Amino acid sequence: MGVIESMIKFLKLSSFQKALNFCDLFSPIEDCEELNVFELNNRVSFEDVFSKFSLPLSNRSSVDGFAVFSEETFGASENTPVLLKLLGEQRVNDSPIDIEKGGCVRVATGSSLPGNSDGVVMIEHAKVSGDFVEIYKPISYFENVLKKGEDFMEGSVLINKGKRINFRDSALLAAAGFEKVKVYRKPRVAIISTGDEIIPYKEEISISKVYDANGPLIVNGIKNYAEALFFGIVKDSKKDLEEKFEYALENCDCIFISGGSSVGERDYIEEVIKNFGEIIHHGFLVKPGKPLLLGKKNNIPIIGFPGHPLPVMIHLNLVGISVLKKLGGDKNCYPKSDKGILGEPVFSVPGRVDLVMGYRKNNFIIPLLSKSDYISLATKSEFIIKIPEDREIILEGEEVEIYLWD
Amino acid sequence: MGVIESMIKFLKLSSFQKALNFCDLFSPIEDCEELNVFELNNRVSFEDVFSKFSLPLSNRSSVDGFAVFSEETFGASENTPVLLKLLGEQRVNDSPIDIEKGGCVRVATGSSLPGNSDGVVMIEHAKVSGDFVEIYKPISYFENVLKKGEDFMEGSVLINKGKRINFRDSALLAAAGFEKVKVYRKPRVAIISTGDEIIPYKEEISISKVYDANGPLIVNGIKNYAEALFFGIVKDSKKDLEEKFEYALENCDCIFISGGSSVGERDYIEEVIKNFGEIIHHGFLVKPGKPLLLGKKNNIPIIGFPGHPLPVMIHLNLVGISVLKKLGGDKNCYPKSDKGILGEPVFSVPGRVDLVMGYRKNNFIIPLLSKSDYISLATKSEFIIKIPEDREIILEGEEVEIYLWD
């Protein structure tokens, strides 16, 4: 393609919002695996999980102390304790024992409440004295009691389909007796780096040669969301790329290709994608990462990242990971964003979104300004500041949106 | 131990700050493994990694366009373009070619700058016309050029020892040609659940029985920081616990034990820890999680979590993970905290730290108030609100500290 055609193509740049919405074009892969409750962290639930019983199954003590009839403690104080007969001990793994008026039963945290007792005096507010217990403080009705079903009721939903399970969720599922839970299979991602200039790490660097940063970047970056298959480096060979594409489309759920730093390379990447699938957008009103290419074949997203690692990081974070979350069943697939007050002005060009590295200092958002797209700039940043299309400058003190690094 | 001794013990409760500082008592395990750059995500660097060359190695174009002598473009405009002779093309993987005054060289993003050219006109601001290129816009000195060493200089530190490596760091290391990097070995954690009331997931639930939630909770919760060895459930048997402790102290770097919901159980756990190591603190001025037990043997932390899953989640997040980060070499081991404005008042008891589940609504911090320690409360929360020891109430509109869930 000549220079003029390149220029014409740049007139058809898409709004960056379309890249952020790319994940909407795809459906979750409705394929699951059953995992042990010890292996659920960060996996996405494949189904609504309903509780088979109420928790607690009975009223339980939430402290160590003495189960009582709460009204019998009224008026108790350090100087005038209430005296109750010690009727026995209710251990955690005992079935509820009996209790009668004027008496109390020693309980541990988690013990079922004996009989129809309705409160627990904490051990610190009582003292055993022979067969009796002195109660120094009144309790209210059901004080220090975890009521039956307060945690969850039988038949209620514990985890919704499409929820990413964290360690707290895993505790809930385990407490509800689920040894195994169905989760979405992780999408398999084919990762291809391109570039004639790329040399193996073992080879010594020389001018006009570079090491591949995008392969490790993408493999490490998607680890929590997908199974990464690194297809290696494709030199300037359309045939090699076609073969890898063919294999990837057969065996993977998604293709991430990076590079194409020269116009010629970009052209054959575009051509290969066109031959195997369709181009949705090529080129965005965004800086950095204008040449970002988004395509698909059926439900297989194909992303052509630029060659330079900084835009790859940014668009992997904002577009690539969102697509993988969507394929992986996650209902919450957009990048995590927040807002903050700018501590220094930033300048932009109206008509495009600018994505600027930033960090927080004294609760203000500070842009890491730079003429060029350093890799080390991203490693120093804490997040990405978004400067919208309609702004030329955002002043100190104004609110900005930030995207958090994954 | 009797009730009176229990009461006396509760008088010796420690300030919760001591639990937050527990990690300070330990040193990183100075033991490493060498990992491929594709496997570095979330691992901690074992050494300061120095760059072996400058990146870029030479001045490079940051755009597709034409390398020029910038002063020759002065005065160029749409109506009066500057005409330069097209001397050739400098591809990314070519060594720098020559350029002379009055000429320009086509370059791609990443190409070395030809000869001593000092700027690049973007392709959009130029047009090839036969042997010549029309330049429509002037550029400044070194415009669109990534200067030699701008990303990093030879001999500079790319990653510090003790830095947890993210995917951006992995790109930097790969770009610098590191195929393998030394990282701290992950600490091995022995996880023991205790409780006579615990039944296997396969067994049907009955009153006074529970399923183990703490095992899966801890195993899932520490996955990013440690290698988890689940030692299973110890019933009320001191001998069984002793055997597991002995094995754990021989083979692991850390012991997390949960449960001991009854006073008797807690006693024998305390006894076993005392016999094998030392108790540092038992009982804290904090709610929930007062019975938290912190001990150690040499550099092996021993944490006795309470039996109820909610305090386990909280103290795993605030104390347990911090200790694992410290053992794993992470320089940044304290829990991640933030601040926010309270949207509803919260009440506490002075003299203790209250840790309350919370979420954000319209940018305000909302406490999830509850009489009891539900597991489902934690799954609904987004973070933990800290109410300091000296506060009885924090009003709507006041600033509070929050700890983020890991």
Short mmCIF file of C-alpha atoms in Angstrom, two decimals, chain A:
data_model
loop_
_atom_site.label_atom_id
_atom_site.label_comp_id
_atom_site.label_asym_id
_atom_site.label_seq_id
_atom_site.Cartn_x
_atom_site.Cartn_y
_atom_site.Cartn_z
CA MET A 1 0.00 0.00 0.00
CA GLY A 2 1.35 3.42 -0.86
CA VAL A 3 1.55 6.56 1.21
CA ILE A 4 -1.62 8.00 -0.29
CA GLU A 5 -3.68 4.96 0.55
CA SER A 6 -2.25 5.09 4.08
CA MET A 7 -3.41 8.67 4.32
CA ILE A 8 -6.88 7.82 3.11
CA LYS A 9 -7.07 5.05 5.71
CA PHE A 10 -6.24 7.51 8.45
CA LEU A 11 -9.32 9.50 7.55
CA LYS A 12 -11.48 6.56 8.63
CA LEU A 13 -10.23 6.41 12.22
CA SER A 14 -12.85 5.18 14.69
CA SER A 15 -13.86 6.77 17.96
CA PHE A 16 -11.99 5.14 20.83
CA GLN A 17 -15.30 4.40 22.55
CA LYS A 18 -15.79 1.71 19.91
CA ALA A 19 -12.62 -0.02 21.10
CA LEU A 20 -13.84 0.12 24.70
CA ASN A 21 -17.09 -1.49 23.55
CA PHE A 22 -15.38 -4.19 21.46
CA CYS A 23 -16.17 -6.81 24.13
CA ASP A 24 -19.89 -6.27 23.52
CA LEU A 25 -19.56 -8.01 20.15
CA PHE A 26 -18.76 -11.36 21.80
CA SER A 27 -20.56 -13.96 23.88
CA PRO A 28 -19.19 -16.01 26.77
CA ILE A 29 -17.84 -19.42 25.79
CA GLU A 30 -20.53 -21.66 27.24
CA ASP A 31 -18.13 -24.38 28.28
CA CYS A 32 -17.30 -25.28 31.84
CA GLU A 33 -15.12 -27.33 34.12
CA GLU A 34 -15.82 -28.48 37.65
CA LEU A 35 -13.27 -27.31 40.18
CA ASN A 36 -12.61 -28.15 43.77
CA VAL A 37 -13.53 -25.39 46.23
CA PHE A 38 -9.81 -25.00 47.01
CA GLU A 39 -9.11 -23.96 43.40
CA LEU A 40 -11.84 -21.40 42.75
CA ASN A 41 -9.98 -18.16 43.28
CA ASN A 42 -10.44 -15.75 40.38
CA ARG A 43 -12.53 -18.19 38.34
CA VAL A 44 -15.99 -17.27 37.02
CA SER A 45 -19.05 -19.15 38.24
CA PHE A 46 -20.81 -21.02 35.44
CA GLU A 47 -24.12 -21.18 37.27
CA ASP A 48 -26.28 -19.63 39.93
CA VAL A 49 -25.39 -21.64 43.02
CA PHE A 50 -28.31 -22.10 45.44
CA SER A 51 -27.86 -22.96 49.10
CA LYS A 52 -29.14 -26.37 50.13
CA PHE A 53 -29.74 -25.35 53.76
CA SER A 54 -29.89 -22.29 55.98
CA LEU A 55 -26.78 -21.08 57.76
CA PRO A 56 -26.72 -21.21 60.67
CA LEU A 57 -28.97 -24.23 60.81
CA SER A 58 -30.01 -23.15 64.30
CA ASN A 59 -29.56 -20.11 66.52
CA ARG A 60 -25.91 -20.00 67.55
CA SER A 61 -23.75 -18.15 69.98
CA SER A 62 -21.38 -15.65 68.44
CA VAL A 63 -19.25 -15.46 71.62
CA ASP A 64 -17.93 -17.60 74.43
CA GLY A 65 -20.24 -17.19 77.43
CA PHE A 66 -23.47 -18.30 79.00
CA ALA A 67 -26.76 -18.86 77.19
CA VAL A 68 -29.64 -17.37 79.16
CA PHE A 69 -33.19 -16.07 78.94
CA SER A 70 -32.32 -12.47 78.19
CA GLU A 71 -35.10 -11.01 80.35
CA GLU A 72 -33.59 -12.67 83.41
CA THR A 73 -30.44 -10.54 83.08
CA PHE A 74 -32.27 -7.22 83.28
CA GLY A 75 -30.88 -5.05 86.04
CA ALA A 76 -27.62 -6.98 86.40
CA SER A 77 -24.59 -4.85 87.24
CA GLU A 78 -21.10 -5.16 88.72
CA ASN A 79 -22.48 -4.41 92.17
CA THR A 80 -25.71 -6.39 91.93
CA PRO A 81 -25.05 -9.40 89.72
CA VAL A 82 -27.87 -11.70 88.72
CA LEU A 83 -27.31 -15.26 89.92
CA LEU A 84 -28.19 -18.10 87.53
CA LYS A 85 -27.76 -21.82 88.02
CA LEU A 86 -25.12 -23.41 85.75
CA LEU A 87 -27.04 -26.24 84.07
CA GLY A 88 -24.23 -27.61 81.93
CA GLU A 89 -22.10 -26.95 78.89
CA GLN A 90 -23.21 -26.84 75.28
CA ARG A 91 -20.18 -27.61 73.12
CA VAL A 92 -19.99 -26.67 69.47
CA ASN A 93 -20.47 -30.19 68.22
CA ASP A 94 -23.23 -31.16 70.66
CA SER A 95 -26.90 -31.14 69.79
CA PRO A 96 -28.84 -28.47 71.73
CA ILE A 97 -29.33 -29.44 75.37
CA ASP A 98 -32.12 -28.24 77.65
CA ILE A 99 -32.31 -25.05 79.67
CA GLU A 100 -34.90 -23.85 82.14
CA LYS A 101 -35.78 -20.53 83.73
CA GLY A 102 -33.35 -19.40 86.39
CA GLY A 103 -30.55 -21.33 84.74
CA CYS A 104 -27.81 -20.82 82.21
CA VAL A 105 -25.63 -23.02 80.02
CA ARG A 106 -22.03 -22.46 79.16
CA VAL A 107 -21.56 -22.05 75.39
CA ALA A 108 -18.63 -21.54 73.05
CA THR A 109 -18.53 -19.42 69.90
CA GLY A 110 -20.51 -21.39 67.35
CA SER A 111 -22.46 -23.53 69.81
CA SER A 112 -26.15 -24.05 69.10
CA LEU A 113 -28.27 -22.18 71.62
CA PRO A 114 -29.66 -24.56 74.23
CA GLY A 115 -33.44 -25.11 74.18
CA ASN A 116 -35.30 -21.84 73.72
CA SER A 117 -32.71 -19.57 75.33
CA ASP A 118 -32.57 -16.17 73.64
CA GLY A 119 -29.24 -14.54 74.31
CA VAL A 120 -25.65 -15.07 75.44
CA VAL A 121 -23.82 -13.22 78.20
CA MET A 122 -20.15 -12.85 77.28
CA ILE A 123 -17.67 -14.70 79.43
CA GLU A 124 -16.08 -11.37 80.41
CA HIS A 125 -19.36 -10.25 82.01
CA ALA A 126 -19.88 -13.34 84.13
CA LYS A 127 -18.12 -15.39 86.80
CA VAL A 128 -18.64 -19.01 87.78
CA SER A 129 -19.08 -19.44 91.50
CA GLY A 130 -19.72 -23.04 92.49
CA ASP A 131 -22.90 -24.28 90.83
CA PHE A 132 -23.91 -20.73 89.98
CA VAL A 133 -22.88 -18.02 87.57
CA GLU A 134 -22.84 -14.33 88.52
CA ILE A 135 -24.02 -12.17 85.60
CA TYR A 136 -22.67 -8.61 85.70
CA LYS A 137 -24.31 -7.07 82.67
CA PRO A 138 -27.78 -7.32 81.14
CA ILE A 139 -28.18 -8.42 77.52
CA SER A 140 -30.87 -7.58 75.02
CA TYR A 141 -33.12 -10.08 73.22
CA PHE A 142 -30.91 -12.28 70.97
CA GLU A 143 -27.75 -10.40 71.89
CA ASN A 144 -24.58 -12.28 70.85
CA VAL A 145 -26.67 -14.72 68.85
CA LEU A 146 -26.33 -15.54 65.17
CA LYS A 147 -29.92 -16.33 64.20
CA LYS A 148 -30.88 -19.30 62.06
CA GLY A 149 -30.54 -18.40 58.38
CA GLU A 150 -29.01 -14.99 59.09
CA ASP A 151 -26.01 -15.77 56.92
CA PHE A 152 -28.04 -17.31 54.11
CA MET A 153 -31.43 -18.96 53.78
CA GLU A 154 -32.05 -22.33 52.18
CA GLY A 155 -32.66 -21.83 48.46
CA SER A 156 -31.03 -18.42 48.23
CA VAL A 157 -28.40 -17.66 45.58
CA LEU A 158 -24.88 -17.82 46.99
CA ILE A 159 -23.03 -16.93 43.80
CA ASN A 160 -24.51 -15.70 40.55
CA LYS A 161 -23.57 -17.07 37.17
CA GLY A 162 -20.91 -14.77 35.74
CA LYS A 163 -19.47 -13.69 39.11
CA ARG A 164 -15.70 -13.84 39.43
CA ILE A 165 -15.10 -15.83 42.59
CA ASN A 166 -12.78 -14.33 45.21
CA PHE A 167 -11.47 -15.98 48.37
CA ARG A 168 -14.41 -14.68 50.39
CA ASP A 169 -16.85 -16.27 47.94
CA SER A 170 -14.94 -19.54 48.16
CA ALA A 171 -15.49 -19.51 51.95
CA LEU A 172 -19.21 -18.97 51.44
CA LEU A 173 -19.42 -21.85 48.98
CA ALA A 174 -17.43 -24.13 51.27
CA ALA A 175 -19.57 -23.20 54.28
CA ALA A 176 -22.58 -24.12 52.16
CA GLY A 177 -21.06 -27.55 51.60
CA PHE A 178 -20.01 -27.27 47.96
CA GLU A 179 -16.93 -29.36 47.39
CA LYS A 180 -17.00 -28.68 43.65
CA VAL A 181 -18.29 -25.75 41.65
CA LYS A 182 -18.75 -25.33 37.90
CA VAL A 183 -16.71 -22.50 36.46
CA TYR A 184 -16.24 -21.19 32.94
CA ARG A 185 -13.35 -22.71 31.12
CA LYS A 186 -10.63 -20.09 30.62
CA PRO A 187 -10.43 -18.82 27.04
CA ARG A 188 -7.36 -20.01 25.13
CA VAL A 189 -5.47 -17.14 23.57
CA ALA A 190 -3.06 -17.42 20.66
CA ILE A 191 -0.32 -14.82 21.06
CA ILE A 192 1.79 -13.92 18.05
CA SER A 193 4.59 -11.38 17.93
CA THR A 194 5.64 -10.07 14.54
CA GLY A 195 8.66 -8.17 13.40
CA ASP A 196 11.70 -8.82 11.27
CA GLU A 197 13.77 -6.82 13.72
CA ILE A 198 13.12 -9.16 16.64
CA ILE A 199 16.05 -11.30 17.81
CA PRO A 200 16.17 -14.10 20.44
CA TYR A 201 17.06 -13.08 24.00
CA LYS A 202 20.26 -15.09 23.75
CA GLU A 203 21.56 -13.05 20.81
CA GLU A 204 23.49 -9.85 21.46
CA ILE A 205 21.62 -6.63 20.76
CA SER A 206 22.65 -4.46 17.83
CA ILE A 207 21.33 -1.31 16.28
CA SER A 208 18.08 -1.92 14.35
CA LYS A 209 17.37 -5.09 16.34
CA VAL A 210 15.10 -5.45 19.37
CA TYR A 211 14.06 -8.15 21.80
CA ASP A 212 10.41 -9.16 21.89
CA ALA A 213 8.73 -7.37 24.81
CA ASN A 214 5.14 -7.88 23.65
CA GLY A 215 5.09 -11.67 23.94
CA PRO A 216 5.99 -11.74 27.66
CA LEU A 217 3.88 -8.63 28.25
CA ILE A 218 0.71 -10.24 26.87
CA VAL A 219 1.36 -13.69 28.35
CA ASN A 220 1.95 -12.22 31.82
CA GLY A 221 -0.86 -9.69 31.47
CA ILE A 222 -3.64 -12.16 30.67
CA LYS A 223 -2.59 -14.88 33.12
CA ASN A 224 -5.53 -14.28 35.46
CA TYR A 225 -8.10 -14.44 32.70
CA ALA A 226 -6.95 -16.86 30.07
CA GLU A 227 -4.73 -19.69 29.05
CA ALA A 228 -1.90 -18.17 27.02
CA LEU A 229 -0.43 -20.04 24.03
CA PHE A 230 2.62 -18.21 22.77
CA PHE A 231 2.93 -18.90 19.05
CA GLY A 232 6.34 -17.28 18.84
CA ILE A 233 7.67 -14.64 16.52
CA VAL A 234 6.60 -14.30 12.92
CA LYS A 235 9.21 -12.67 10.69
CA ASP A 236 8.09 -10.81 7.62
CA SER A 237 6.36 -13.85 6.16
CA LYS A 238 2.73 -13.85 5.20
CA LYS A 239 2.75 -17.62 4.78
CA ASP A 240 4.05 -18.19 8.30
CA LEU A 241 1.39 -15.86 9.72
CA GLU A 242 -1.34 -17.59 7.71
CA GLU A 243 -0.31 -20.99 9.04
CA LYS A 244 -0.36 -19.75 12.60
CA PHE A 245 -3.72 -18.06 12.08
CA GLU A 246 -5.18 -21.24 10.67
CA TYR A 247 -4.00 -23.25 13.65
CA ALA A 248 -5.15 -20.57 16.10
CA LEU A 249 -8.64 -20.34 14.63
CA GLU A 250 -8.99 -24.11 14.96
CA ASN A 251 -7.60 -24.40 18.48
CA CYS A 252 -8.04 -21.09 20.29
CA ASP A 253 -10.80 -18.72 21.37
CA CYS A 254 -8.98 -15.49 20.70
CA ILE A 255 -5.97 -14.16 18.76
CA PHE A 256 -3.71 -11.38 19.99
CA ILE A 257 -1.08 -10.32 17.47
CA SER A 258 1.39 -7.55 18.14
CA GLY A 259 3.79 -5.68 15.95
CA GLY A 260 3.60 -4.77 12.38
CA SER A 261 5.77 -1.77 13.02
CA SER A 262 6.38 -1.07 9.37
CA VAL A 263 3.61 -0.17 6.95
CA GLY A 264 4.28 -3.30 4.91
CA GLU A 265 3.98 -5.55 7.91
CA ARG A 266 0.76 -3.91 9.01
CA ASP A 267 -0.58 -4.45 5.54
CA TYR A 268 -0.03 -8.18 5.44
CA ILE A 269 -1.41 -8.58 8.97
CA GLU A 270 -4.54 -6.75 7.85
CA GLU A 271 -4.71 -8.89 4.74
CA VAL A 272 -4.41 -12.14 6.68
CA ILE A 273 -7.13 -11.08 9.13
CA LYS A 274 -9.37 -10.08 6.21
CA ASN A 275 -8.82 -13.45 4.53
CA PHE A 276 -9.63 -15.46 7.63
CA GLY A 277 -12.24 -13.22 9.25
CA GLU A 278 -13.31 -9.61 9.17
CA ILE A 279 -11.83 -6.27 10.18
CA ILE A 280 -14.15 -4.34 12.48
CA HIS A 281 -12.00 -1.24 13.02
CA HIS A 282 -8.50 -0.34 11.95
CA GLY A 283 -7.19 2.83 13.49
CA PHE A 284 -8.63 4.84 16.36
CA LEU A 285 -8.78 8.46 17.42
CA VAL A 286 -6.51 7.74 20.36
CA LYS A 287 -2.96 8.39 21.46
CA PRO A 288 -1.02 6.22 21.88
CA GLY A 289 -2.15 3.23 19.89
CA LYS A 290 -3.76 4.80 16.82
CA PRO A 291 -3.05 1.74 14.57
CA LEU A 292 -4.93 -0.65 16.91
CA LEU A 293 -6.76 -3.19 14.76
CA LEU A 294 -9.90 -4.98 15.92
CA GLY A 295 -11.35 -7.88 13.99
CA LYS A 296 -13.14 -11.15 14.50
CA LYS A 297 -14.11 -14.45 13.06
CA ASN A 298 -17.50 -15.56 14.42
CA ASN A 299 -17.02 -15.40 18.19
CA ILE A 300 -13.22 -15.30 17.99
CA PRO A 301 -11.86 -11.80 18.69
CA ILE A 302 -8.72 -10.87 16.76
CA ILE A 303 -6.74 -7.93 18.09
CA GLY A 304 -3.81 -6.46 16.21
CA PHE A 305 -1.83 -4.48 18.76
CA PRO A 306 0.75 -1.91 17.68
CA GLY A 307 4.43 -2.81 17.81
CA HIS A 308 5.52 -0.53 20.59
CA PRO A 309 5.05 -2.03 24.08
CA LEU A 310 3.49 1.02 25.77
CA PRO A 311 0.37 1.12 23.57
CA VAL A 312 0.22 -2.68 23.81
CA MET A 313 0.08 -2.42 27.61
CA ILE A 314 -2.59 0.25 27.49
CA HIS A 315 -4.84 -1.46 24.98
CA LEU A 316 -4.30 -4.91 26.46
CA ASN A 317 -5.50 -3.40 29.74
CA LEU A 318 -8.46 -1.52 28.25
CA VAL A 319 -9.55 -3.66 25.30
CA GLY A 320 -7.80 -7.05 25.36
CA ILE A 321 -8.51 -8.06 28.95
CA SER A 322 -12.13 -6.86 28.67
CA VAL A 323 -12.65 -9.18 25.71
CA LEU A 324 -11.08 -12.10 27.60
CA LYS A 325 -13.29 -11.42 30.61
CA LYS A 326 -16.32 -11.43 28.33
CA LEU A 327 -15.31 -14.72 26.68
CA GLY A 328 -14.62 -16.14 30.13
CA GLY A 329 -18.17 -15.45 31.29
CA ASP A 330 -17.41 -12.50 33.59
CA LYS A 331 -20.49 -10.23 33.79
CA ASN A 332 -18.24 -7.39 34.84
CA CYS A 333 -15.90 -7.07 31.89
CA TYR A 334 -15.14 -3.37 31.46
CA PRO A 335 -11.81 -2.02 32.76
CA LYS A 336 -11.81 -0.81 36.33
CA SER A 337 -11.98 2.98 36.42
CA ASP A 338 -11.98 5.62 39.10
CA LYS A 339 -11.97 9.41 39.33
CA GLY A 340 -9.57 11.86 40.84
CA ILE A 341 -8.53 15.48 40.94
CA LEU A 342 -5.71 16.53 38.66
CA GLY A 343 -2.70 18.06 40.42
CA GLU A 344 -1.05 19.41 37.27
CA PRO A 345 -2.55 20.47 33.92
CA VAL A 346 -2.46 18.10 30.93
CA PHE A 347 -2.68 19.09 27.30
CA SER A 348 -4.19 17.16 24.45
CA VAL A 349 -5.36 17.50 20.88
CA PRO A 350 -9.13 17.80 20.51
CA GLY A 351 -10.75 15.08 18.43
CA ARG A 352 -8.87 12.20 19.98
CA VAL A 353 -8.70 10.48 23.35
CA ASP A 354 -5.32 10.85 25.03
CA LEU A 355 -4.23 8.12 27.42
CA VAL A 356 -1.53 9.44 29.71
CA MET A 357 0.42 7.55 32.36
CA GLY A 358 -0.18 8.86 35.87
CA TYR A 359 0.35 8.37 39.57
CA ARG A 360 -1.14 9.69 42.78
CA LYS A 361 0.65 12.19 45.01
CA ASN A 362 -1.01 13.71 48.10
CA ASN A 363 -4.31 12.44 46.73
CA PHE A 364 -3.88 14.33 43.45
CA ILE A 365 -3.53 12.77 40.03
CA ILE A 366 -0.17 13.64 38.48
CA PRO A 367 0.46 12.98 34.78
CA LEU A 368 3.79 11.43 33.75
CA LEU A 369 4.36 13.58 30.69
CA SER A 370 6.70 12.46 27.99
CA LYS A 371 7.33 13.10 24.34
CA SER A 372 7.62 9.42 23.58
CA ASP A 373 6.16 6.07 24.49
CA TYR A 374 8.70 4.65 26.91
CA ILE A 375 8.21 1.23 28.41
CA SER A 376 9.75 2.47 31.65
CA LEU A 377 7.13 5.23 31.76
CA ALA A 378 4.43 2.57 32.20
CA THR A 379 6.38 0.74 34.88
CA LYS A 380 6.54 4.00 36.87
CA SER A 381 2.82 4.69 36.45
CA GLU A 382 0.01 3.64 38.76
CA PHE A 383 -2.82 4.10 36.27
CA ILE A 384 -3.90 5.57 32.93
CA ILE A 385 -5.42 9.06 32.80
CA LYS A 386 -8.10 9.53 30.14
CA ILE A 387 -8.35 12.89 28.41
CA PRO A 388 -11.64 12.88 26.50
CA GLU A 389 -11.99 13.68 22.81
CA ASP A 390 -13.53 17.11 23.39
CA ARG A 391 -10.79 18.48 25.64
CA GLU A 392 -7.68 20.35 24.63
CA ILE A 393 -6.51 20.97 28.17
CA ILE A 394 -7.56 19.81 31.59
CA LEU A 395 -6.53 22.13 34.37
CA GLU A 396 -5.17 21.49 37.82
CA GLY A 397 -8.14 20.96 40.17
CA GLU A 398 -10.43 19.44 37.55
CA GLU A 399 -11.74 15.91 37.85
CA VAL A 400 -10.39 13.25 35.48
CA GLU A 401 -11.23 9.62 34.85
CA ILE A 402 -8.48 7.07 35.40
CA TYR A 403 -8.24 3.44 34.35
CA LEU A 404 -6.53 1.19 36.86
CA TRP A 405 -3.85 -1.23 35.71
CA ASP A 406 -5.06 -4.77 35.95
#
